[in-house]
Short mmCIF file of C-alpha atoms in Angstrom, two decimals:
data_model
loop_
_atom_site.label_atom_id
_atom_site.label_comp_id
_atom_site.label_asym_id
_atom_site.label_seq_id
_atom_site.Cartn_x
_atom_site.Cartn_y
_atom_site.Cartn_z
CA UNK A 22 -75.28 257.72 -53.17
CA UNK A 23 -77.53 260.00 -51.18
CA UNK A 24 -80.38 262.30 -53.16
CA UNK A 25 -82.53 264.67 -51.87
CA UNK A 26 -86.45 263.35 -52.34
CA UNK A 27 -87.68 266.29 -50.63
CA UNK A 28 -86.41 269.29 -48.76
CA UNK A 29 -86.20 267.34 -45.15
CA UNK A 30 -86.32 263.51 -46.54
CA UNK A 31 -83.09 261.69 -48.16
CA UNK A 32 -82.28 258.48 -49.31
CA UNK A 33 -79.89 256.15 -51.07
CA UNK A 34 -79.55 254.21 -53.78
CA UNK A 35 -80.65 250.35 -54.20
CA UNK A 36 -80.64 248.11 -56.93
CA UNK A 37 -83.67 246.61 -56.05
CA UNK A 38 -86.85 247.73 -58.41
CA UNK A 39 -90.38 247.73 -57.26
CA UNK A 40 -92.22 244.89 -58.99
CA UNK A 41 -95.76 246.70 -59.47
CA UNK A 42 -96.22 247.62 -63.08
CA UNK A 43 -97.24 251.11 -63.24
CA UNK A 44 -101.32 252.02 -63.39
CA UNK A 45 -102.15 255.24 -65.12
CA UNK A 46 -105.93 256.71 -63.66
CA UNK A 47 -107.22 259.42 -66.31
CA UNK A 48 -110.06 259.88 -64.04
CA UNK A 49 -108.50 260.39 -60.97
CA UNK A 50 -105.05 261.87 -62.82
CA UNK A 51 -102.40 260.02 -60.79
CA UNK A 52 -99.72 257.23 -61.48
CA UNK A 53 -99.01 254.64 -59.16
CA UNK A 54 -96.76 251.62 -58.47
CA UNK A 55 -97.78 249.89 -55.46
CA UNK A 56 -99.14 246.89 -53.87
CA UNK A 57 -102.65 248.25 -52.75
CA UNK A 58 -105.49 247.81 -55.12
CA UNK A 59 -108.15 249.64 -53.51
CA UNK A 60 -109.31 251.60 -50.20
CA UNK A 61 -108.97 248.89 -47.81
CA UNK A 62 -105.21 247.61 -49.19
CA UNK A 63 -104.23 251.11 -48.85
CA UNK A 64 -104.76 251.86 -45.45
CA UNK A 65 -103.16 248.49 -44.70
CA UNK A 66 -100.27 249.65 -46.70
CA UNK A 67 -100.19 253.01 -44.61
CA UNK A 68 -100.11 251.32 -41.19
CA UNK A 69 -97.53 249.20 -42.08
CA UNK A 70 -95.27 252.21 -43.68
CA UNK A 71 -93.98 255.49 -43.35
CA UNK A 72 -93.50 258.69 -45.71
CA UNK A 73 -95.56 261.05 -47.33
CA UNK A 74 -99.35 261.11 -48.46
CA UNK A 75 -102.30 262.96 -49.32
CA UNK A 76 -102.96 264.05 -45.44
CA UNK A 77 -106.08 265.75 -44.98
CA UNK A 78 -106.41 266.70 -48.70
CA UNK A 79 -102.70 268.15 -48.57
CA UNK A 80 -102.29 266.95 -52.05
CA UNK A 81 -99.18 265.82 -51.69
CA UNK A 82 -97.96 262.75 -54.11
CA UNK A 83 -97.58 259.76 -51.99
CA UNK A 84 -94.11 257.79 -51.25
CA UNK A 85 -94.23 255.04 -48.76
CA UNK A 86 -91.25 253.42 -47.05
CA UNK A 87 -91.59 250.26 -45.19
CA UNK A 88 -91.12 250.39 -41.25
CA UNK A 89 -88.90 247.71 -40.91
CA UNK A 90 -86.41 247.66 -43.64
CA UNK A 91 -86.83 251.15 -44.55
CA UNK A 92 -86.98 250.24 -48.70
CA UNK A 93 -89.36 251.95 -51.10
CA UNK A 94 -93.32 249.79 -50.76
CA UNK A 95 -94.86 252.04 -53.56
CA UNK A 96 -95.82 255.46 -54.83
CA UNK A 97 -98.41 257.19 -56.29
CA UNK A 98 -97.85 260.64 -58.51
CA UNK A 99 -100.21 263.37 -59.52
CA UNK A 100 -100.62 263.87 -63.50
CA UNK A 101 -100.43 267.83 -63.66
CA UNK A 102 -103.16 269.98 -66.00
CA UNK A 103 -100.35 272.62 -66.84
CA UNK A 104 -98.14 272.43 -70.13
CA UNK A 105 -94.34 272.14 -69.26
CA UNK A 106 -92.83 275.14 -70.72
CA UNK A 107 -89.42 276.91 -71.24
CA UNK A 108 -87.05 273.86 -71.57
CA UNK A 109 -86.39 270.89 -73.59
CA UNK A 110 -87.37 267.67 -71.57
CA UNK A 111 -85.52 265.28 -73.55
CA UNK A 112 -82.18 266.68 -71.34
CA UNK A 113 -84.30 263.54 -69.04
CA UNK A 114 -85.79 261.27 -71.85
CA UNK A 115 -82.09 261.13 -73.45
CA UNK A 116 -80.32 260.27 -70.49
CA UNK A 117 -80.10 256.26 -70.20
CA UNK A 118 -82.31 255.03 -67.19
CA UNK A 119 -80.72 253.60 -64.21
CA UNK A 120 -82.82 250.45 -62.53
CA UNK A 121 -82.91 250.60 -59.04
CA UNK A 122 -84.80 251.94 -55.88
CA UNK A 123 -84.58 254.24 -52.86
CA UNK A 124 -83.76 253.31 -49.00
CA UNK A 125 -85.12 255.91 -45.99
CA UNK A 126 -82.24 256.94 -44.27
CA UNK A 127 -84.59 258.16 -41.53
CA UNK A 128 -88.17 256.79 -40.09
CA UNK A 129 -89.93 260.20 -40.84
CA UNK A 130 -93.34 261.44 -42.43
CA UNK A 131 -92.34 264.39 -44.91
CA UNK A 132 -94.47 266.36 -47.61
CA UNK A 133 -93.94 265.64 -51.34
CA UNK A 134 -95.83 268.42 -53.31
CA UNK A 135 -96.47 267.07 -56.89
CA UNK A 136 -95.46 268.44 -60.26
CA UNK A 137 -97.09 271.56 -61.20
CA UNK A 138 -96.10 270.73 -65.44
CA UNK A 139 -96.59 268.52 -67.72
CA UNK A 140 -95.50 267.45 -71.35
CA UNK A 141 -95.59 264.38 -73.56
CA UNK A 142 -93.43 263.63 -76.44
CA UNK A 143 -94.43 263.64 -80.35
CA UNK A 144 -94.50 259.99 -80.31
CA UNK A 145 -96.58 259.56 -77.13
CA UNK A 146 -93.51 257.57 -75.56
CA UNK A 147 -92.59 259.85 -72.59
CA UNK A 148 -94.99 261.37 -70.37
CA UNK A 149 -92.93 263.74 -68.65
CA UNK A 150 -94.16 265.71 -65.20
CA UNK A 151 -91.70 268.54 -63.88
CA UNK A 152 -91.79 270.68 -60.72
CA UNK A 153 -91.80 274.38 -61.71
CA UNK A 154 -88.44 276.01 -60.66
CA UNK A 155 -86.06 278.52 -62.71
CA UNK A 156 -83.89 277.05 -65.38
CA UNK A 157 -80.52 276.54 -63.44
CA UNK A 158 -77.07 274.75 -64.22
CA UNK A 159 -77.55 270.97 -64.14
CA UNK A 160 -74.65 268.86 -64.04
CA UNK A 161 -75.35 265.51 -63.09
CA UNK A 162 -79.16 263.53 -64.07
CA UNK A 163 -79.83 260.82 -62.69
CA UNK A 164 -83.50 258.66 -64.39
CA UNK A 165 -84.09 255.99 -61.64
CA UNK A 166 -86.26 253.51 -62.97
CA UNK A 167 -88.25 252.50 -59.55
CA UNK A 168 -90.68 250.37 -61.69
CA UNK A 169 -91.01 248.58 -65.41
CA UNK A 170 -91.62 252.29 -67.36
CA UNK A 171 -91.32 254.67 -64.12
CA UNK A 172 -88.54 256.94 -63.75
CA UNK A 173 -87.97 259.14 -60.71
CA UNK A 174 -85.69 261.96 -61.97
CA UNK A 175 -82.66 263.90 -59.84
CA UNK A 176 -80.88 266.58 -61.02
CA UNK A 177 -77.76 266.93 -59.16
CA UNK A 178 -79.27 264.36 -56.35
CA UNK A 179 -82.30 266.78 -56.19
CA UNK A 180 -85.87 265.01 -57.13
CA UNK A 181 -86.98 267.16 -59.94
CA UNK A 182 -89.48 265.01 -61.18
CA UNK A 183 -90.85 261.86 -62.95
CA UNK A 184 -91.23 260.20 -66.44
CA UNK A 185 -93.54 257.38 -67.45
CA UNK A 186 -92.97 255.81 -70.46
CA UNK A 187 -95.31 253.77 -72.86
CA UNK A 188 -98.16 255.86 -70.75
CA UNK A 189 -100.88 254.20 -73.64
CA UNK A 190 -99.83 250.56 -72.05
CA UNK A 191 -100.35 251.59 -68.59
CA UNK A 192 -104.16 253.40 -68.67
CA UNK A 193 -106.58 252.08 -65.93
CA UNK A 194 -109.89 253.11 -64.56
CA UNK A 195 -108.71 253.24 -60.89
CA UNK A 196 -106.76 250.65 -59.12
CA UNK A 197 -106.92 247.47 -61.24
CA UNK A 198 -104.03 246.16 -63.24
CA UNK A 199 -103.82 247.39 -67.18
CA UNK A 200 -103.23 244.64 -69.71
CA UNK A 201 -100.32 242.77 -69.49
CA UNK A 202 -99.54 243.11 -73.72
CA UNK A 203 -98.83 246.35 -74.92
CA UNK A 204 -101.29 248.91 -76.50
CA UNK A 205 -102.43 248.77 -80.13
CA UNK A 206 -99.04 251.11 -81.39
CA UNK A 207 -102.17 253.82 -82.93
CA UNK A 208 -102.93 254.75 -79.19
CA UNK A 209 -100.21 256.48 -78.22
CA UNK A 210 -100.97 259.05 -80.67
CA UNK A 211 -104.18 259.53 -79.64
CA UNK A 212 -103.39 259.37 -75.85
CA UNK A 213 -101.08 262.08 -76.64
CA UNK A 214 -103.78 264.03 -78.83
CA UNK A 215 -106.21 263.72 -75.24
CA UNK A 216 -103.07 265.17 -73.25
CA UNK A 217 -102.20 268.19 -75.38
CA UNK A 218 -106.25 268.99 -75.63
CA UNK A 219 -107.34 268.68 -71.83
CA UNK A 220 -104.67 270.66 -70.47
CA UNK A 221 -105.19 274.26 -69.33
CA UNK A 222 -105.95 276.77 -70.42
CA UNK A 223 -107.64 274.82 -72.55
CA UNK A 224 -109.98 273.30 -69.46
CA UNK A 225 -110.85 277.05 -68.51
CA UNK A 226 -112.13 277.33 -71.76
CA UNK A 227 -113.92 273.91 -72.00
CA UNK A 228 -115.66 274.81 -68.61
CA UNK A 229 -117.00 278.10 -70.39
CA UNK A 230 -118.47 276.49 -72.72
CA UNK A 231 -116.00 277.31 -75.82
CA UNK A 232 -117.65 275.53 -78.67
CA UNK A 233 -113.80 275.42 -80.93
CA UNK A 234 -113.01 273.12 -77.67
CA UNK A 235 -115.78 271.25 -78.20
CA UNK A 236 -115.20 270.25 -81.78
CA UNK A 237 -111.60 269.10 -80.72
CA UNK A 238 -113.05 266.77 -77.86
CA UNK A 239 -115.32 264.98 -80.53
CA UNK A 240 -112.51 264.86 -83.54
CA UNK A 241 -110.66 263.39 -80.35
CA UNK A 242 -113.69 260.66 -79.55
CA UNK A 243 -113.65 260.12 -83.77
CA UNK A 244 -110.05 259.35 -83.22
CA UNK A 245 -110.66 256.79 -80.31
CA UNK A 246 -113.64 254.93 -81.82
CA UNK A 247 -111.04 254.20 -85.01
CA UNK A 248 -109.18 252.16 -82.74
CA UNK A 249 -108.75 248.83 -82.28
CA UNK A 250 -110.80 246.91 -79.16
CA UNK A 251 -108.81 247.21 -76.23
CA UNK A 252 -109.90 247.97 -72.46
CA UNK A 253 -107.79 251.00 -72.34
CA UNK A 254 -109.34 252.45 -75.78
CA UNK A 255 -112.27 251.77 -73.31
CA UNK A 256 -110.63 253.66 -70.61
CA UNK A 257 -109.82 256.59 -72.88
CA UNK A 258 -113.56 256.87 -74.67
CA UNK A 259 -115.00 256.78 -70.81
CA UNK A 260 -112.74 259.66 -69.99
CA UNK A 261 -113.51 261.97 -73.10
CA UNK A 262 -116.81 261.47 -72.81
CA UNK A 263 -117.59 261.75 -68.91
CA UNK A 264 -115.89 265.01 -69.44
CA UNK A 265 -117.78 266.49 -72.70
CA UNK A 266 -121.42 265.67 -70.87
CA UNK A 267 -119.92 267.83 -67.91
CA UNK A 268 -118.52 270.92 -69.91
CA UNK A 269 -120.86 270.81 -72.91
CA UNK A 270 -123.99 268.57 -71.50
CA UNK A 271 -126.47 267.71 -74.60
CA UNK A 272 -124.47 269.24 -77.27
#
């Protein structure tokens, strides 16, 4: 099957997953599945691979094919700060993923512009991360599960966008490797709660200095310091706080 991964770049189907567990950066707002760990490992991973990348701060998402076999080495996907509105997203979380991967079917560097929406389901289970385009007819979906919880999503064999699911189990700092066991089952509800709170406009309104924004960030830290030890309740805490000493300082 050939889909469309951007407007000049196709592939096709393989039933070959990445291995690399997904790591979820709230600092630096991006997923990724791939081998490099760090600055170094990355631009080893560029030289020996082709695709698309954050060229000269572009900000394009990042989907590197491997020179010689052409096969999918890794990705890594901007979080969005915009609420996903005017559709139901569970016409993707419904469908039944598919495990597999993606093949170049040409050697060529393309741009992949990230999602511009975001939304995350009542339960915290989905985070889901849309491009913004008018509702149209949809007739075929197709949730390609490139990595354990990481969904690439094609609407008739178009890339419309991504879903990562159990996002609590996969928070990180930066590059390292989140826990292997899941997340205590209380933090998806409160990773959600962060989601739904720093999202615009509510950051605008943060960054002005809006005091009702203020008091949700620290019910927010109240909820995170109720649960149980774990590096990404860590992870999480860091976050919320790093960002209420820049929009609110001593208050």
């Amino acid at each position: 099957m050939r889909l469309d991964l951007a407007a000049d770049f196709a592939v096709t189907l393989t039933d070959r997953p990445l291995a690399h567990a997904p790591r979820y950066s709230l600092s630096g707002a991006y997923v990724t599945a791939s081998p490099h760990t760090g600055q170094p490992s990355h631009e080893v991973l560029l030289s020996e691979t082709f695709g698309s990348v954050d060229w000269l701060w572009s900000g394009d998402d990042e989907f590197r094919f491997d020179k010689g076999d052409r096969s999918l080495r890794g990705c890594t996907l901007t979080v969005p700060e915009e609420a996903l509105e005017g559709w139901d997203p569970h016409a993707w979380t419904d469908v039944p993923p598919t495990a597999g991967s993606m093949t170049a079917l040409t050697e060529a560097n393309f741009d992949a512009k990230p999602t511009s929406e975001r939304w995350v389901s009542e339960s915290g289970a989905h985070l889901v991360c849309a491009h913004r385009r008018p509702p149209a007819p949809v007739h075929d979906i197709l949730r390609l599960r490139i990595a354990p919880d990481l969904d690439l999503v094609f609407a008739d064999r178009a890339y419309v966008g991504w879903i990562l699911n159990c996002p609590a189990d996969h928070l990180v700092r930066e590059w390292e490797p989140a826990p292997s066991a899941p997340a205590p089952a209380s933090m998806a509800s409160v990773l959600r709660n962060y989601l739904t709170t720093v999202i615009e406009p509510k950051i605008d309104r943060m960054q002005d200095g809006d005091p009702a924004l203020l008091a949700e960030l620290d019910t927010l830290l109240a909820r995170i310091a109720a649960l149980p030890a774990d590096l990404r309740r860590d992870v999480l805490h860091d976050q919320v706080i790093d960002l209420r000493e820049n929009w609110y300082g001593d208050n």
